[in-house]
Amino acid sequence: IKAVLGANIKSASNGTVQSIEQDGFYGNVVKILDQNGYIFVYSNLDNDITLKEGDKVKQGDTIGNVGVSAAGELADESHLHFEIIKDEMQVNPLDLIN
């Protein structure tokens, strides 16, 4: 999702922070598990992530900022890499988010 460098990233759903990772390709990654078993994945975040694993978040809470941490996507414009996963399968975010 095209976004300005440093823009606040807001949670798309209520949930619990499942993990915070540093991935060699996707950079800084926050994964949030919601009550329906969907995992919301936010990648290419900056280094200033204040959440911790197990934290509860509400839809609209800030979870981080757009960064340039995704080494595999450095040639792309400033963006948030966003995925939704259910039962280990990627789901089209447009099917769930208005």
Short mmCIF file of N, CA and C in Angstrom, two decimals:
data_model
loop_
_atom_site.label_atom_id
_atom_site.label_comp_id
_atom_site.label_asym_id
_atom_site.label_seq_id
_atom_site.Cartn_x
_atom_site.Cartn_y
_atom_site.Cartn_z
N ILE A 1 0.86 -1.16 0.00
CA ILE A 1 0.00 0.00 0.00
C ILE A 1 0.91 1.23 0.00
N LYS A 2 0.82 2.04 -1.04
CA LYS A 2 1.65 3.24 -1.12
C LYS A 2 1.37 4.13 0.09
N ALA A 3 2.45 4.61 0.72
CA ALA A 3 2.31 5.45 1.91
C ALA A 3 3.55 6.32 2.04
N VAL A 4 3.37 7.45 2.69
CA VAL A 4 4.47 8.38 2.93
C VAL A 4 5.38 7.80 4.01
N LEU A 5 6.68 7.90 3.80
CA LEU A 5 7.65 7.46 4.79
C LEU A 5 7.36 8.12 6.13
N GLY A 6 7.25 7.32 7.18
CA GLY A 6 6.97 7.83 8.51
C GLY A 6 5.49 7.88 8.87
N ALA A 7 4.61 7.60 7.90
CA ALA A 7 3.17 7.64 8.17
C ALA A 7 2.79 6.62 9.25
N ASN A 8 1.84 7.00 10.10
CA ASN A 8 1.34 6.08 11.12
C ASN A 8 0.60 4.92 10.46
N ILE A 9 0.84 3.73 10.97
CA ILE A 9 0.13 2.54 10.52
C ILE A 9 -0.85 2.16 11.62
N LYS A 10 -2.11 2.04 11.26
CA LYS A 10 -3.17 1.74 12.22
C LYS A 10 -3.62 0.30 12.06
N SER A 11 -3.99 -0.31 13.16
CA SER A 11 -4.47 -1.69 13.13
C SER A 11 -5.80 -1.76 12.39
N ALA A 12 -5.91 -2.75 11.52
CA ALA A 12 -7.15 -2.94 10.75
C ALA A 12 -8.19 -3.72 11.55
N SER A 13 -7.81 -4.26 12.70
CA SER A 13 -8.73 -5.10 13.46
C SER A 13 -8.35 -5.09 14.94
N ASN A 14 -9.31 -5.44 15.79
CA ASN A 14 -8.99 -5.72 17.18
C ASN A 14 -8.19 -7.02 17.22
N GLY A 15 -7.28 -7.15 18.16
CA GLY A 15 -6.55 -8.40 18.26
C GLY A 15 -5.42 -8.34 19.26
N THR A 16 -4.59 -9.38 19.19
CA THR A 16 -3.45 -9.54 20.08
C THR A 16 -2.18 -9.62 19.24
N VAL A 17 -1.14 -8.91 19.66
CA VAL A 17 0.13 -8.97 18.94
C VAL A 17 0.68 -10.39 19.09
N GLN A 18 0.74 -11.09 17.97
CA GLN A 18 1.21 -12.47 17.96
C GLN A 18 2.74 -12.52 17.92
N SER A 19 3.33 -11.64 17.10
CA SER A 19 4.79 -11.61 17.02
C SER A 19 5.27 -10.28 16.47
N ILE A 20 6.51 -9.97 16.80
CA ILE A 20 7.24 -8.83 16.23
C ILE A 20 8.57 -9.41 15.77
N GLU A 21 8.83 -9.28 14.48
CA GLU A 21 9.99 -9.96 13.89
C GLU A 21 10.80 -9.00 13.03
N GLN A 22 12.05 -9.37 12.80
CA GLN A 22 12.88 -8.69 11.82
C GLN A 22 13.18 -9.74 10.75
N ASP A 23 12.57 -9.56 9.58
CA ASP A 23 12.70 -10.50 8.48
C ASP A 23 13.69 -9.94 7.46
N GLY A 24 14.56 -10.80 6.93
CA GLY A 24 15.57 -10.36 5.99
C GLY A 24 15.02 -9.75 4.71
N PHE A 25 13.84 -10.18 4.30
CA PHE A 25 13.23 -9.66 3.08
C PHE A 25 12.21 -8.57 3.37
N TYR A 26 11.29 -8.82 4.32
CA TYR A 26 10.18 -7.91 4.59
C TYR A 26 10.47 -6.86 5.66
N GLY A 27 11.62 -6.94 6.30
CA GLY A 27 11.98 -5.93 7.30
C GLY A 27 11.28 -6.15 8.62
N ASN A 28 10.96 -5.05 9.30
CA ASN A 28 10.28 -5.12 10.59
C ASN A 28 8.82 -5.48 10.36
N VAL A 29 8.40 -6.53 11.05
CA VAL A 29 7.07 -7.11 10.83
C VAL A 29 6.32 -7.23 12.15
N VAL A 30 5.06 -6.78 12.16
CA VAL A 30 4.16 -6.98 13.29
C VAL A 30 3.01 -7.84 12.80
N LYS A 31 2.71 -8.92 13.55
CA LYS A 31 1.59 -9.79 13.23
C LYS A 31 0.57 -9.72 14.36
N ILE A 32 -0.69 -9.45 13.97
CA ILE A 32 -1.76 -9.32 14.95
C ILE A 32 -2.81 -10.38 14.64
N LEU A 33 -3.14 -11.18 15.65
CA LEU A 33 -4.14 -12.23 15.54
C LEU A 33 -5.48 -11.71 16.06
N ASP A 34 -6.54 -11.81 15.23
CA ASP A 34 -7.86 -11.36 15.70
C ASP A 34 -8.67 -12.54 16.23
N GLN A 35 -9.84 -12.26 16.77
CA GLN A 35 -10.66 -13.29 17.41
C GLN A 35 -11.22 -14.32 16.43
N ASN A 36 -11.19 -14.02 15.14
CA ASN A 36 -11.70 -14.95 14.13
C ASN A 36 -10.60 -15.79 13.49
N GLY A 37 -9.37 -15.68 14.01
CA GLY A 37 -8.27 -16.48 13.50
C GLY A 37 -7.53 -15.87 12.33
N TYR A 38 -7.84 -14.63 11.97
CA TYR A 38 -7.10 -13.94 10.91
C TYR A 38 -5.83 -13.34 11.50
N ILE A 39 -4.74 -13.46 10.75
CA ILE A 39 -3.48 -12.84 11.14
C ILE A 39 -3.25 -11.66 10.20
N PHE A 40 -3.16 -10.47 10.76
CA PHE A 40 -2.90 -9.25 10.01
C PHE A 40 -1.41 -8.98 10.08
N VAL A 41 -0.76 -8.90 8.93
CA VAL A 41 0.70 -8.78 8.84
C VAL A 41 1.06 -7.40 8.29
N TYR A 42 1.83 -6.65 9.06
CA TYR A 42 2.26 -5.31 8.69
C TYR A 42 3.78 -5.34 8.57
N SER A 43 4.32 -5.09 7.37
CA SER A 43 5.77 -5.19 7.14
C SER A 43 6.31 -3.89 6.56
N ASN A 44 7.63 -3.79 6.60
CA ASN A 44 8.36 -2.61 6.14
C ASN A 44 8.17 -1.44 7.11
N LEU A 45 8.05 -1.77 8.39
CA LEU A 45 7.88 -0.74 9.41
C LEU A 45 9.25 -0.19 9.81
N ASP A 46 9.23 1.02 10.40
CA ASP A 46 10.49 1.57 10.89
C ASP A 46 10.92 0.83 12.16
N ASN A 47 12.04 1.22 12.73
CA ASN A 47 12.60 0.50 13.88
C ASN A 47 11.94 0.86 15.20
N ASP A 48 11.10 1.87 15.24
CA ASP A 48 10.52 2.35 16.50
C ASP A 48 9.16 1.70 16.76
N ILE A 49 9.17 0.40 17.00
CA ILE A 49 7.94 -0.33 17.31
C ILE A 49 7.84 -0.42 18.82
N THR A 50 6.76 0.13 19.39
CA THR A 50 6.62 0.16 20.84
C THR A 50 5.76 -0.98 21.37
N LEU A 51 5.11 -1.72 20.49
CA LEU A 51 4.30 -2.86 20.92
C LEU A 51 5.19 -4.01 21.37
N LYS A 52 4.58 -4.90 22.16
CA LYS A 52 5.25 -6.12 22.58
C LYS A 52 4.33 -7.29 22.30
N GLU A 53 4.91 -8.47 22.12
CA GLU A 53 4.11 -9.67 21.92
C GLU A 53 3.14 -9.81 23.09
N GLY A 54 1.89 -10.12 22.77
CA GLY A 54 0.86 -10.28 23.79
C GLY A 54 0.03 -9.03 24.03
N ASP A 55 0.50 -7.87 23.56
CA ASP A 55 -0.28 -6.64 23.72
C ASP A 55 -1.61 -6.75 22.99
N LYS A 56 -2.64 -6.18 23.58
CA LYS A 56 -3.96 -6.09 22.94
C LYS A 56 -4.03 -4.78 22.17
N VAL A 57 -4.57 -4.84 20.95
CA VAL A 57 -4.77 -3.64 20.15
C VAL A 57 -6.22 -3.57 19.71
N LYS A 58 -6.67 -2.35 19.49
CA LYS A 58 -8.01 -2.13 18.96
C LYS A 58 -7.89 -1.60 17.55
N GLN A 59 -8.91 -1.82 16.76
CA GLN A 59 -8.94 -1.28 15.41
C GLN A 59 -8.69 0.22 15.49
N GLY A 60 -7.74 0.69 14.68
CA GLY A 60 -7.41 2.11 14.65
C GLY A 60 -6.24 2.50 15.52
N ASP A 61 -5.78 1.60 16.42
CA ASP A 61 -4.60 1.89 17.22
C ASP A 61 -3.37 1.96 16.32
N THR A 62 -2.45 2.85 16.62
CA THR A 62 -1.20 2.93 15.88
C THR A 62 -0.30 1.78 16.30
N ILE A 63 0.21 1.05 15.30
CA ILE A 63 1.09 -0.09 15.59
C ILE A 63 2.53 0.17 15.15
N GLY A 64 2.75 1.22 14.40
CA GLY A 64 4.10 1.55 13.92
C GLY A 64 4.02 2.60 12.84
N ASN A 65 5.15 2.80 12.17
CA ASN A 65 5.24 3.79 11.10
C ASN A 65 5.89 3.17 9.87
N VAL A 66 5.55 3.69 8.71
CA VAL A 66 6.15 3.22 7.47
C VAL A 66 7.64 3.50 7.51
N GLY A 67 8.43 2.48 7.19
CA GLY A 67 9.88 2.62 7.19
C GLY A 67 10.47 2.19 5.86
N VAL A 68 11.75 1.86 5.91
CA VAL A 68 12.46 1.32 4.74
C VAL A 68 13.25 0.08 5.17
N SER A 69 12.63 -0.75 5.99
CA SER A 69 13.33 -1.90 6.55
C SER A 69 13.26 -3.14 5.68
N ALA A 70 12.41 -3.16 4.64
CA ALA A 70 12.24 -4.34 3.78
C ALA A 70 13.32 -4.35 2.71
N ALA A 71 14.41 -5.06 2.96
CA ALA A 71 15.54 -5.10 2.02
C ALA A 71 15.11 -5.63 0.65
N GLY A 72 14.15 -6.53 0.63
CA GLY A 72 13.70 -7.11 -0.62
C GLY A 72 12.83 -6.19 -1.45
N GLU A 73 12.45 -5.05 -0.88
CA GLU A 73 11.54 -4.14 -1.58
C GLU A 73 12.09 -2.71 -1.62
N LEU A 74 13.39 -2.55 -1.47
CA LEU A 74 13.99 -1.21 -1.43
C LEU A 74 13.79 -0.44 -2.72
N ALA A 75 13.64 -1.13 -3.85
CA ALA A 75 13.45 -0.44 -5.13
C ALA A 75 12.03 0.10 -5.27
N ASP A 76 11.10 -0.37 -4.43
CA ASP A 76 9.71 0.09 -4.50
C ASP A 76 9.57 1.46 -3.84
N GLU A 77 8.49 2.16 -4.20
CA GLU A 77 8.19 3.43 -3.54
C GLU A 77 7.88 3.16 -2.07
N SER A 78 7.89 4.22 -1.27
CA SER A 78 7.56 4.11 0.14
C SER A 78 6.18 3.46 0.29
N HIS A 79 6.12 2.42 1.15
CA HIS A 79 4.87 1.67 1.25
C HIS A 79 4.80 0.84 2.53
N LEU A 80 3.59 0.38 2.81
CA LEU A 80 3.33 -0.63 3.83
C LEU A 80 3.09 -1.95 3.09
N HIS A 81 3.79 -2.98 3.48
CA HIS A 81 3.50 -4.31 2.94
C HIS A 81 2.49 -4.91 3.91
N PHE A 82 1.28 -5.21 3.41
CA PHE A 82 0.15 -5.64 4.25
C PHE A 82 -0.39 -6.96 3.73
N GLU A 83 -0.57 -7.91 4.64
CA GLU A 83 -1.15 -9.20 4.28
C GLU A 83 -2.16 -9.61 5.33
N ILE A 84 -3.09 -10.46 4.92
CA ILE A 84 -4.00 -11.12 5.86
C ILE A 84 -3.90 -12.62 5.59
N ILE A 85 -3.75 -13.39 6.67
CA ILE A 85 -3.60 -14.83 6.55
C ILE A 85 -4.66 -15.51 7.40
N LYS A 86 -5.27 -16.56 6.85
CA LYS A 86 -6.25 -17.38 7.59
C LYS A 86 -5.96 -18.83 7.24
N ASP A 87 -5.82 -19.67 8.23
CA ASP A 87 -5.54 -21.09 8.01
C ASP A 87 -4.33 -21.28 7.09
N GLU A 88 -3.28 -20.49 7.33
CA GLU A 88 -2.02 -20.55 6.60
C GLU A 88 -2.14 -20.20 5.11
N MET A 89 -3.24 -19.56 4.72
CA MET A 89 -3.46 -19.13 3.34
C MET A 89 -3.64 -17.61 3.33
N GLN A 90 -3.06 -16.96 2.32
CA GLN A 90 -3.25 -15.52 2.17
C GLN A 90 -4.68 -15.24 1.72
N VAL A 91 -5.24 -14.16 2.28
CA VAL A 91 -6.60 -13.72 1.96
C VAL A 91 -6.48 -12.34 1.33
N ASN A 92 -7.29 -12.08 0.31
CA ASN A 92 -7.31 -10.75 -0.31
C ASN A 92 -7.86 -9.76 0.71
N PRO A 93 -7.05 -8.76 1.15
CA PRO A 93 -7.53 -7.79 2.13
C PRO A 93 -8.80 -7.07 1.70
N LEU A 94 -8.98 -6.87 0.40
CA LEU A 94 -10.17 -6.16 -0.08
C LEU A 94 -11.44 -6.96 0.17
N ASP A 95 -11.32 -8.26 0.40
CA ASP A 95 -12.49 -9.07 0.72
C ASP A 95 -12.97 -8.86 2.16
N LEU A 96 -12.10 -8.27 3.01
CA LEU A 96 -12.43 -8.11 4.42
C LEU A 96 -12.54 -6.68 4.90
N ILE A 97 -11.83 -5.77 4.22
CA ILE A 97 -11.74 -4.39 4.71
C ILE A 97 -12.45 -3.46 3.76
N ASN A 98 -13.30 -2.62 4.32
CA ASN A 98 -14.01 -1.62 3.52
C ASN A 98 -13.16 -0.38 3.38
#
